[in-house]
Coordinates of C-alpha atoms in Angstrom, one line a residue:
X735 CA 0.0 0.0 0.0
X736 CA 2.7 2.5 0.9
X737 CA 4.6 1.7 -2.2
X738 CA 1.5 2.2 -4.3
X739 CA 0.8 5.5 -2.6
X740 CA 4.4 6.6 -3.4
X741 CA 4.0 5.7 -7.0
X742 CA 0.8 7.8 -7.2
X743 CA 2.6 10.9 -5.7
X744 CA 5.4 10.3 -8.3
X745 CA 2.8 10.3 -11.1
X746 CA 3.3 6.7 -12.0
X747 CA -0.4 5.7 -11.6
X748 CA -0.1 2.9 -14.1
X749 CA 2.5 1.2 -12.0
X750 CA 0.5 1.7 -9.0
X751 CA -2.5 0.1 -10.6
X752 CA -0.5 -2.9 -11.8
X753 CA 0.9 -3.5 -8.2
X754 CA -2.5 -3.3 -6.5
X755 CA -4.4 -5.2 -9.1
X756 CA -2.7 -8.4 -8.2
X757 CA -4.1 -8.2 -4.7
X758 CA -7.6 -7.1 -5.5
X759 CA -9.3 -10.3 -5.2
X760 CA -7.6 -11.0 -1.8
X761 CA -8.1 -7.6 -0.3
X762 CA -11.4 -6.5 -1.9
X763 CA -13.6 -5.0 0.7
X764 CA -10.9 -3.4 2.7
X765 CA -11.8 0.3 2.5
X766 CA -8.2 1.7 2.5
X767 CA -7.1 -0.8 -0.1
X768 CA -10.1 -0.2 -2.3
X769 CA -9.7 3.5 -2.1
X770 CA -6.1 3.6 -3.1
X771 CA -6.8 1.0 -5.7
X772 CA -9.6 3.3 -7.0
X773 CA -7.3 6.3 -7.1
X774 CA -4.7 4.3 -9.1
X775 CA -7.4 3.2 -11.5
X776 CA -8.8 6.7 -12.1
X777 CA -5.3 8.3 -12.5
X778 CA -4.3 5.6 -15.1
X779 CA -7.4 6.3 -17.2
X780 CA -9.6 3.4 -16.0
X781 CA -12.7 5.3 -14.5
X782 CA -15.1 2.4 -14.8
X783 CA -12.8 0.2 -12.6
X784 CA -12.5 3.1 -10.2
X785 CA -16.2 3.4 -9.7
X786 CA -16.3 -0.3 -8.7
X787 CA -13.6 0.1 -6.2
X788 CA -15.2 3.4 -4.7
X789 CA -18.5 1.6 -4.5
X790 CA -16.9 -1.1 -2.3
X791 CA -15.4 1.7 -0.1
X792 CA -18.9 3.3 0.4
X793 CA -20.6 0.0 1.0
X794 CA -18.4 -0.4 4.1
X795 CA -17.9 3.2 5.0
X796 CA -20.7 5.4 3.7
X797 CA -19.4 8.5 5.4
X798 CA -16.0 8.3 3.6
X799 CA -16.1 11.8 2.1
X800 CA -13.0 11.5 0.0
X801 CA -14.4 8.4 -1.7
X802 CA -17.6 10.3 -2.5
X803 CA -15.6 13.1 -4.2
X804 CA -13.4 10.8 -6.2
X805 CA -16.4 8.7 -7.1
X806 CA -17.8 12.0 -8.6
X807 CA -14.5 12.4 -10.5
X808 CA -14.7 8.9 -11.9
X809 CA -18.4 9.4 -13.1
X810 CA -17.4 12.7 -14.7
X811 CA -14.6 10.9 -16.6
X812 CA -17.3 8.5 -17.9
X813 CA -19.5 11.2 -18.9
X814 CA -22.2 10.4 -16.3
X815 CA -22.9 13.9 -15.3
X816 CA -25.9 13.1 -13.2
X817 CA -24.3 10.6 -10.9
X818 CA -21.2 12.7 -10.8
X819 CA -23.2 15.7 -9.5
X820 CA -24.9 13.6 -6.9
X821 CA -21.6 12.3 -5.6
X822 CA -20.1 15.8 -5.4
X823 CA -23.2 17.0 -3.6
X824 CA -22.8 14.2 -1.0
X825 CA -19.0 15.1 -0.7
X826 CA -19.9 18.7 -0.1
X827 CA -22.3 17.8 2.6
X828 CA -19.6 16.1 4.7
X829 CA -17.8 19.5 5.3
X830 CA -14.7 18.7 3.5
X831 CA -11.4 20.8 3.7
X832 CA -11.0 24.0 1.5
X833 CA -9.0 22.4 -1.1
X834 CA -11.6 19.6 -1.6
X835 CA -14.3 22.2 -1.8
X836 CA -12.4 24.0 -4.5
X837 CA -12.1 20.7 -6.4
X838 CA -15.8 20.1 -6.0
X839 CA -16.5 23.7 -7.2
X840 CA -14.3 23.3 -10.4
X841 CA -16.1 20.1 -11.3
X842 CA -19.5 21.5 -10.7
X843 CA -18.6 24.4 -13.0
X844 CA -17.3 21.9 -15.7
X845 CA -20.6 19.9 -15.3
X846 CA -22.7 23.1 -15.8
X847 CA -20.6 24.1 -19.0
X848 CA -21.0 20.7 -20.5
X849 CA -24.7 20.7 -19.9
X850 CA -25.0 24.0 -21.7
X851 CA -24.3 23.2 -25.3
X852 CA -24.3 26.7 -26.7
X853 CA -22.3 28.5 -24.0
X854 CA -20.1 31.2 -25.3
X855 CA -16.7 31.5 -23.5
X856 CA -14.5 34.6 -23.9
X857 CA -10.9 35.2 -22.8
X858 CA -8.3 37.8 -23.4
X859 CA -5.3 39.5 -22.2
X860 CA -3.1 42.6 -22.3
X861 CA 0.6 42.7 -21.9
X862 CA 3.2 45.4 -21.7
X863 CA 6.9 44.7 -22.0
X864 CA 10.3 46.5 -22.0
X865 CA 13.6 44.9 -23.1
X866 CA 16.8 45.0 -25.0
X867 CA 17.4 43.2 -28.4
X868 CA 21.1 42.9 -29.3
X869 CA 20.4 42.1 -33.1
X870 CA 17.0 43.6 -34.1
X871 CA 17.8 43.3 -37.8
X872 CA 19.1 39.7 -37.7
X873 CA 22.4 40.6 -39.3
X874 CA 25.9 39.4 -39.0
X875 CA 28.4 41.1 -36.7
X876 CA 31.3 40.6 -39.1
X877 CA 32.5 43.8 -40.6
X878 CA 33.9 42.0 -43.8
X879 CA 33.1 38.9 -45.5
X880 CA 34.9 36.9 -48.1
X881 CA 33.0 36.4 -51.5
X882 CA 34.7 33.7 -53.4
X883 CA 33.0 34.6 -56.8
X884 CA 34.9 37.9 -56.6
X885 CA 38.1 36.6 -55.2
X886 CA 38.3 38.8 -52.1
X887 CA 36.9 40.1 -49.0
X888 CA 34.4 43.0 -48.9
X889 CA 33.5 45.5 -46.1
X890 CA 29.8 45.5 -45.2
X891 CA 28.0 48.8 -44.8
X892 CA 26.5 49.8 -41.4
X893 CA 23.0 48.8 -42.7
X894 CA 24.2 45.2 -43.0
X895 CA 25.6 44.9 -39.5
X896 CA 23.9 43.7 -36.4
X897 CA 22.0 46.6 -34.5
X898 CA 21.3 46.8 -30.8
X899 CA 18.5 48.8 -29.2
X900 CA 16.1 49.0 -26.3
X901 CA 12.4 48.6 -26.9
X902 CA 9.0 48.8 -25.5
X903 CA 6.3 46.5 -26.5
X904 CA 2.6 46.0 -26.2
X905 CA 0.4 42.9 -26.9
X906 CA -3.2 42.3 -26.7
X907 CA -5.6 39.4 -27.8
X908 CA -8.5 37.4 -27.1
X909 CA -10.4 34.3 -28.1
X910 CA -14.1 33.4 -28.3
X911 CA -15.2 29.7 -28.1
X912 CA -18.8 28.7 -29.0
X913 CA -19.7 25.2 -27.6
X914 CA -22.0 23.5 -30.2
X915 CA -22.4 20.4 -28.0
X916 CA -20.4 18.8 -25.3
X917 CA -17.8 17.6 -27.8
X918 CA -17.8 20.2 -30.7
X919 CA -16.7 23.8 -30.5
X920 CA -16.0 26.7 -32.8
X921 CA -13.3 29.2 -32.0
X922 CA -12.2 32.5 -33.3
X923 CA -9.4 34.8 -32.0
X924 CA -6.8 37.4 -32.7
X925 CA -3.7 39.2 -31.4
X926 CA -2.2 42.6 -31.9
X927 CA 1.6 43.1 -31.2
X928 CA 3.6 46.3 -31.3
X929 CA 7.3 46.8 -30.7
X930 CA 8.8 50.3 -30.7
X931 CA 12.6 50.7 -30.6
X932 CA 14.1 53.6 -28.8
X933 CA 16.5 54.7 -31.5
X934 CA 16.2 52.4 -34.5
X935 CA 12.6 53.3 -35.5
X936 CA 13.1 52.1 -39.0
X937 CA 12.6 48.6 -37.6
X938 CA 9.5 49.2 -35.4
X939 CA 7.2 46.3 -35.7
X940 CA 3.5 45.8 -35.9
X941 CA 1.7 42.4 -36.2
X942 CA -1.9 41.3 -36.5
X943 CA -3.1 37.8 -36.2
X944 CA -6.5 36.4 -36.7
X945 CA -7.5 32.6 -36.5
X946 CA -10.6 30.5 -36.6
X947 CA -11.5 26.9 -36.5
X948 CA -13.4 23.9 -35.1
X949 CA -12.4 21.3 -32.5
X950 CA -14.0 18.0 -31.7
X951 CA -13.4 15.9 -28.6
X952 CA -13.9 12.2 -28.5
X953 CA -12.8 10.5 -25.3
X954 CA -9.1 11.0 -24.9
X955 CA -8.8 12.5 -28.4
X956 CA -9.1 16.1 -29.5
X957 CA -9.1 17.1 -33.1
X958 CA -8.7 20.7 -34.4
X959 CA -9.0 22.2 -37.9
X960 CA -8.3 25.9 -38.4
X961 CA -7.1 28.7 -40.6
X962 CA -5.1 31.9 -39.8
X963 CA -3.9 35.0 -41.2
X964 CA -0.9 37.3 -40.2
X965 CA -0.2 40.8 -41.4
X966 CA 3.3 41.9 -40.5
X967 CA 4.4 45.6 -40.8
X968 CA 7.5 47.6 -40.6
X969 CA 7.0 51.3 -39.5
X970 CA 3.2 50.8 -40.0
X971 CA 3.8 49.8 -43.7
X972 CA 2.7 46.4 -44.9
X973 CA 5.7 44.2 -45.2
X974 CA 4.6 40.5 -45.4
X975 CA 1.3 38.5 -44.9
X976 CA 1.0 34.8 -44.1
X977 CA -2.1 32.6 -44.8
X978 CA -2.2 29.3 -42.7
X979 CA -4.2 26.2 -42.8
X980 CA -3.6 23.5 -40.1
X981 CA -4.9 20.3 -38.6
X982 CA -4.0 18.7 -35.1
X983 CA -4.7 15.5 -33.2
X984 CA -4.1 15.4 -29.6
X985 CA -4.4 12.2 -27.5
X986 CA -4.3 11.9 -23.7
X987 CA -2.6 8.7 -22.8
X988 CA -3.4 9.2 -19.1
X989 CA -4.0 12.0 -16.5
X990 CA -0.5 13.1 -16.9
X991 CA 0.7 12.4 -20.5
X992 CA -0.6 13.7 -23.8
X993 CA 0.8 13.5 -27.4
X994 CA 0.0 15.4 -30.5
X995 CA 0.4 15.2 -34.3
X996 CA 0.0 18.1 -36.6
X997 CA 0.2 19.4 -40.2
X998 CA 0.4 23.0 -41.4
X999 CA 0.5 24.7 -44.7
X1000 CA 1.6 28.4 -45.0
X1001 CA 1.5 30.8 -47.9
X1002 CA 4.1 33.6 -47.2
X1003 CA 4.0 36.5 -49.4
X1004 CA 6.0 39.8 -49.3
X1005 CA 4.4 43.2 -50.2
X1006 CA 7.5 45.2 -51.3
X1007 CA 8.9 44.5 -54.8
X1008 CA 12.4 44.1 -53.6
X1009 CA 11.3 41.2 -51.3
X1010 CA 8.9 39.4 -53.5
X1011 CA 11.6 36.8 -54.7
X1012 CA 11.3 35.4 -51.0
X1013 CA 7.7 34.3 -51.5
X1014 CA 7.4 30.6 -50.5
X1015 CA 4.8 27.9 -49.8
X1016 CA 5.6 25.9 -46.6
X1017 CA 4.4 22.4 -45.6
X1018 CA 5.2 21.4 -42.0
X1019 CA 4.6 18.2 -40.2
X1020 CA 5.2 17.9 -36.4
X1021 CA 4.7 15.6 -33.4
X1022 CA 5.1 16.2 -29.7
X1023 CA 4.7 14.6 -26.2
X1024 CA 4.1 16.3 -22.9
X1025 CA 4.2 14.8 -19.4
X1026 CA 3.6 16.1 -16.0
X1027 CA 5.8 14.7 -13.2
X1028 CA 3.6 14.6 -10.0
X1029 CA 5.6 15.7 -7.0
X1030 CA 5.5 18.3 -4.3
X1031 CA 6.2 20.8 -6.9
X1032 CA 5.0 19.4 -10.3
X1033 CA 7.3 19.5 -13.4
X1034 CA 5.9 19.6 -16.9
X1035 CA 8.3 18.5 -19.6
X1036 CA 7.8 18.4 -23.4
X1037 CA 9.6 17.3 -26.4
X1038 CA 8.7 17.8 -30.1
X1039 CA 10.0 17.2 -33.6
X1040 CA 9.1 18.7 -36.9
X1041 CA 10.0 18.6 -40.6
X1042 CA 9.0 20.5 -43.7
X1043 CA 9.7 21.9 -47.0
X1044 CA 9.8 25.5 -48.3
X1045 CA 8.9 25.8 -52.0
X1046 CA 9.8 29.0 -53.9
X1047 CA 6.9 30.7 -55.4
X1048 CA 9.3 32.7 -57.7
X1049 CA 13.0 32.3 -58.4
X1050 CA 14.6 32.7 -54.9
X1051 CA 18.3 33.2 -54.8
X1052 CA 19.0 30.1 -52.8
X1053 CA 16.0 28.1 -54.0
X1054 CA 13.8 25.7 -52.1
X1055 CA 14.7 24.7 -48.4
X1056 CA 14.2 21.4 -46.6
X1057 CA 14.1 21.8 -42.9
X1058 CA 13.8 19.8 -39.8
X1059 CA 14.3 20.0 -36.0
X1060 CA 13.5 19.3 -32.4
X1061 CA 12.1 21.3 -29.4
X1062 CA 12.5 20.3 -25.7
X1063 CA 11.5 22.2 -22.6
X1064 CA 10.3 22.1 -19.0
X1065 CA 8.2 24.1 -16.6
X1066 CA 8.5 23.9 -12.8
X1067 CA 6.0 25.0 -10.3
X1068 CA 8.6 26.5 -8.0
X1069 CA 6.0 28.1 -5.7
X1070 CA 2.2 28.4 -5.5
X1071 CA 2.5 31.6 -7.5
X1072 CA 5.8 31.1 -9.4
X1073 CA 6.6 29.0 -12.4
X1074 CA 10.0 28.6 -13.9
X1075 CA 10.5 27.5 -17.5
X1076 CA 13.2 26.7 -19.9
X1077 CA 13.3 25.6 -23.5
X1078 CA 15.8 24.7 -26.2
X1079 CA 15.3 24.2 -30.0
X1080 CA 17.4 23.1 -33.0
X1081 CA 16.6 23.4 -36.5
X1082 CA 18.5 22.5 -39.6
X1083 CA 17.9 23.8 -43.1
X1084 CA 19.4 22.9 -46.6
X1085 CA 18.8 25.0 -49.7
X1086 CA 18.5 23.5 -53.2
X1087 CA 20.2 26.2 -55.3
X1088 CA 24.0 26.8 -55.7
X1089 CA 24.7 30.2 -54.5
X1090 CA 26.5 32.1 -57.4
X1091 CA 28.4 34.5 -55.0
X1092 CA 29.7 32.1 -52.3
X1093 CA 29.9 29.1 -54.7
X1094 CA 28.1 26.7 -52.2
X1095 CA 24.6 25.5 -51.4
X1096 CA 23.4 27.4 -48.4
X1097 CA 23.0 25.4 -45.3
X1098 CA 22.1 26.6 -41.8
X1099 CA 21.6 25.3 -38.3
X1100 CA 19.7 27.5 -35.9
X1101 CA 19.7 27.0 -32.1
X1102 CA 17.4 28.7 -29.7
X1103 CA 17.6 28.9 -25.8
X1104 CA 14.9 30.4 -23.6
X1105 CA 14.7 30.8 -19.8
X1106 CA 12.2 32.7 -17.8
X1107 CA 9.8 32.9 -14.8
X1108 CA 6.2 33.8 -14.3
X1109 CA 5.1 35.3 -11.0
X1110 CA 1.3 35.5 -10.4
X1111 CA 1.3 38.4 -7.9
X1112 CA -2.5 38.8 -7.9
X1113 CA -5.4 36.9 -9.4
X1114 CA -5.2 37.2 -13.3
X1115 CA -2.0 39.4 -13.0
X1116 CA 1.5 38.2 -13.7
X1117 CA 5.0 39.5 -14.2
X1118 CA 7.5 37.6 -16.5
X1119 CA 11.3 38.1 -16.8
X1120 CA 12.6 36.2 -19.8
X1121 CA 15.9 35.8 -21.7
X1122 CA 16.2 34.3 -25.1
X1123 CA 19.2 33.4 -27.3
X1124 CA 19.3 32.7 -30.9
X1125 CA 22.3 31.4 -32.8
X1126 CA 22.1 31.0 -36.6
X1127 CA 25.2 29.1 -37.9
X1128 CA 25.4 29.5 -41.7
X1129 CA 28.0 28.6 -44.2
X1130 CA 27.1 32.0 -45.8
X1131 CA 28.7 34.5 -43.6
X1132 CA 26.2 37.3 -44.1
X1133 CA 23.6 34.9 -42.4
X1134 CA 25.9 34.0 -39.5
X1135 CA 24.2 35.6 -36.6
X1136 CA 23.8 35.8 -32.7
X1137 CA 20.9 37.5 -30.9
X1138 CA 20.1 38.0 -27.4
X1139 CA 16.7 39.4 -26.2
X1140 CA 16.2 40.3 -22.5
X1141 CA 12.7 41.5 -21.4
X1142 CA 10.4 42.1 -18.5
X1143 CA 6.6 42.0 -19.1
X1144 CA 3.5 42.7 -17.2
X1145 CA 0.2 40.8 -18.1
X1146 CA -3.4 41.0 -17.2
X1147 CA -5.8 38.1 -18.2
X1148 CA -9.4 38.3 -18.7
X1149 CA -11.7 35.3 -18.2

């Protein structure tokens, strides 16, 4: 029993269930055994077995408040909302502690939401930030580069070198979700982002994002189909727009582990005549896995991989690009109100066309690191310090870059 409880605390519910199931026949009818066995069954994605275990507990100990609460959780997982509500009502009548009352209230809200098939849900946020960007134009820091086609080195102008500046930024967005029934929902949302540099105003950024789609839940599976549009601006002038279509499948393996598979298509089009040669169509495929390690301070870890192809719409200097990469990350609940997070990513790209100036096919490896924290100092309010590092390692020196971005943001959520 103690070993099984320890496994549950560590988030290893499947192992706890396997350990206890061998003793179920011999110890069935013992309230403590049946209760822990029910918890293991519920946490490992076996709610039907959990209800049987909790029924045995309540047959012997009808005033066992925790068993009533967890029976309600099991019925909810099975979609039996009426019996879930009844179990939560009994648990509430037993004067449970505050944390149990909060759990009951959350489930009662979820039941009410599932019973209202046309409920409109609105969320939003506003965020202000200030920071320092060491390479806002994503350029090389080398003052001269060798160009083999010309047989010598050439000095780059100041406009071609990395520029550093401080900035202020503002972001706002929201999303509406319309529940058609308890498994199908429509969603639509948008975001507005602004970044103003203190001195380098030619690089001031504005971005408008819009998205819409439909989601469908089926047991442990969630399917999403959607479309999006991005309008990217420099100094308020239209610079680039991106149209997106995407599909995603998410699967919950158990209460702590989920995975996803996605496909995305982007059409990237530049507005200015001198950039239209960079127009591309992009197809991306991705997969990811997320797991919550249950401990005194839960840790969420994720890993993902992706691959894709950029196809030139016109005659791009370096041609098409094949790319692929991986992402990993973790988030730690360091305190009740503080989360610490870190992420790393690597992406490789190989271009199809022989570059006539550098006499090679362009190839690159980009590495990204991120580190930060989020402090929820009041309900719906948070402060986030963050550092990000991007290194682009290219065999064409003009694309060989390093960038640091250090920022502090204040966010207000609306729900």
